[in-house]
Amino acid sequence: MSDKTIFKRIIDKEIPADVVYEDDLCLAFKDIAPKAPTHVLIIPKKEIATVDDIADEDAALIGHMWIVIRNLARDLGLEEGYRVIVNCKEAGGQEVPHLHYHLLGGRKMTWPPG
């Protein structure tokens, strides 16, 4: 990636975010335009643009992120249920070209989502 995305700038601490979790591999922070009472974005620190760009060697990282998502849902009190969304590319609804998962909860989710 040539230009830094807003997520890379958050990882690099160039711009602030309401961080709820961080480790060596990923970062989680509150969405600035939440679509549910709880809306957290979970991003890898490694720059991966889309789901299509996940490499085979990223399997451990992606698995780790799912464990983080599960733990965050528990820590944030989402025991009644939650939704995890990942969009891929612009036509799929992805606005920032850096892989990210949306963790939404705190209300009843409906289908279809959009």
JSON list of C-alpha atoms in Angstrom, two decimals, residues 7 20-21 26-29 40-44 64-66 68-69 72 84 98-104:
[
{"chain": "A", "resi": 7, "resn": "PHE", "atom": "CA", "xyz": [-6.39, 2.48, 10.06]},
{"chain": "A", "resi": 20, "resn": "VAL", "atom": "CA", "xyz": [-10.58, -1.23, 23.63]},
{"chain": "A", "resi": 21, "resn": "TYR", "atom": "CA", "xyz": [-7.93, -3.90, 22.92]},
{"chain": "A", "resi": 26, "resn": "CYS", "atom": "CA", "xyz": [-4.16, -6.58, 16.17]},
{"chain": "A", "resi": 27, "resn": "LEU", "atom": "CA", "xyz": [-6.00, -3.54, 17.46]},
{"chain": "A", "resi": 28, "resn": "ALA", "atom": "CA", "xyz": [-9.65, -3.00, 18.34]},
{"chain": "A", "resi": 29, "resn": "PHE", "atom": "CA", "xyz": [-11.33, 0.38, 18.72]},
{"chain": "A", "resi": 40, "resn": "VAL", "atom": "CA", "xyz": [-16.01, -2.12, 17.54]},
{"chain": "A", "resi": 41, "resn": "LEU", "atom": "CA", "xyz": [-13.59, -2.48, 14.63]},
{"chain": "A", "resi": 42, "resn": "ILE", "atom": "CA", "xyz": [-10.90, -5.15, 14.86]},
{"chain": "A", "resi": 43, "resn": "ILE", "atom": "CA", "xyz": [-7.94, -4.73, 12.51]},
{"chain": "A", "resi": 44, "resn": "PRO", "atom": "CA", "xyz": [-4.68, -6.58, 11.96]},
{"chain": "A", "resi": 64, "resn": "HIS", "atom": "CA", "xyz": [-6.02, -15.05, 16.42]},
{"chain": "A", "resi": 65, "resn": "MET", "atom": "CA", "xyz": [-8.32, -12.21, 15.37]},
{"chain": "A", "resi": 66, "resn": "TRP", "atom": "CA", "xyz": [-11.39, -14.48, 15.70]},
{"chain": "A", "resi": 68, "resn": "VAL", "atom": "CA", "xyz": [-9.91, -11.68, 20.02]},
{"chain": "A", "resi": 69, "resn": "ILE", "atom": "CA", "xyz": [-13.40, -11.02, 18.60]},
{"chain": "A", "resi": 72, "resn": "LEU", "atom": "CA", "xyz": [-14.15, -8.86, 23.16]},
{"chain": "A", "resi": 84, "resn": "VAL", "atom": "CA", "xyz": [-19.45, -9.92, 13.03]},
{"chain": "A", "resi": 98, "resn": "HIS", "atom": "CA", "xyz": [-7.38, -2.41, 5.29]},
{"chain": "A", "resi": 99, "resn": "LEU", "atom": "CA", "xyz": [-8.92, -5.69, 6.43]},
{"chain": "A", "resi": 100, "resn": "HIS", "atom": "CA", "xyz": [-11.28, -5.11, 9.35]},
{"chain": "A", "resi": 101, "resn": "TYR", "atom": "CA", "xyz": [-14.06, -6.85, 11.20]},
{"chain": "A", "resi": 102, "resn": "HIS", "atom": "CA", "xyz": [-17.09, -5.06, 12.63]},
{"chain": "A", "resi": 103, "resn": "LEU", "atom": "CA", "xyz": [-18.30, -6.39, 15.99]},
{"chain": "A", "resi": 104, "resn": "LEU", "atom": "CA", "xyz": [-21.86, -5.17, 16.58]}
]
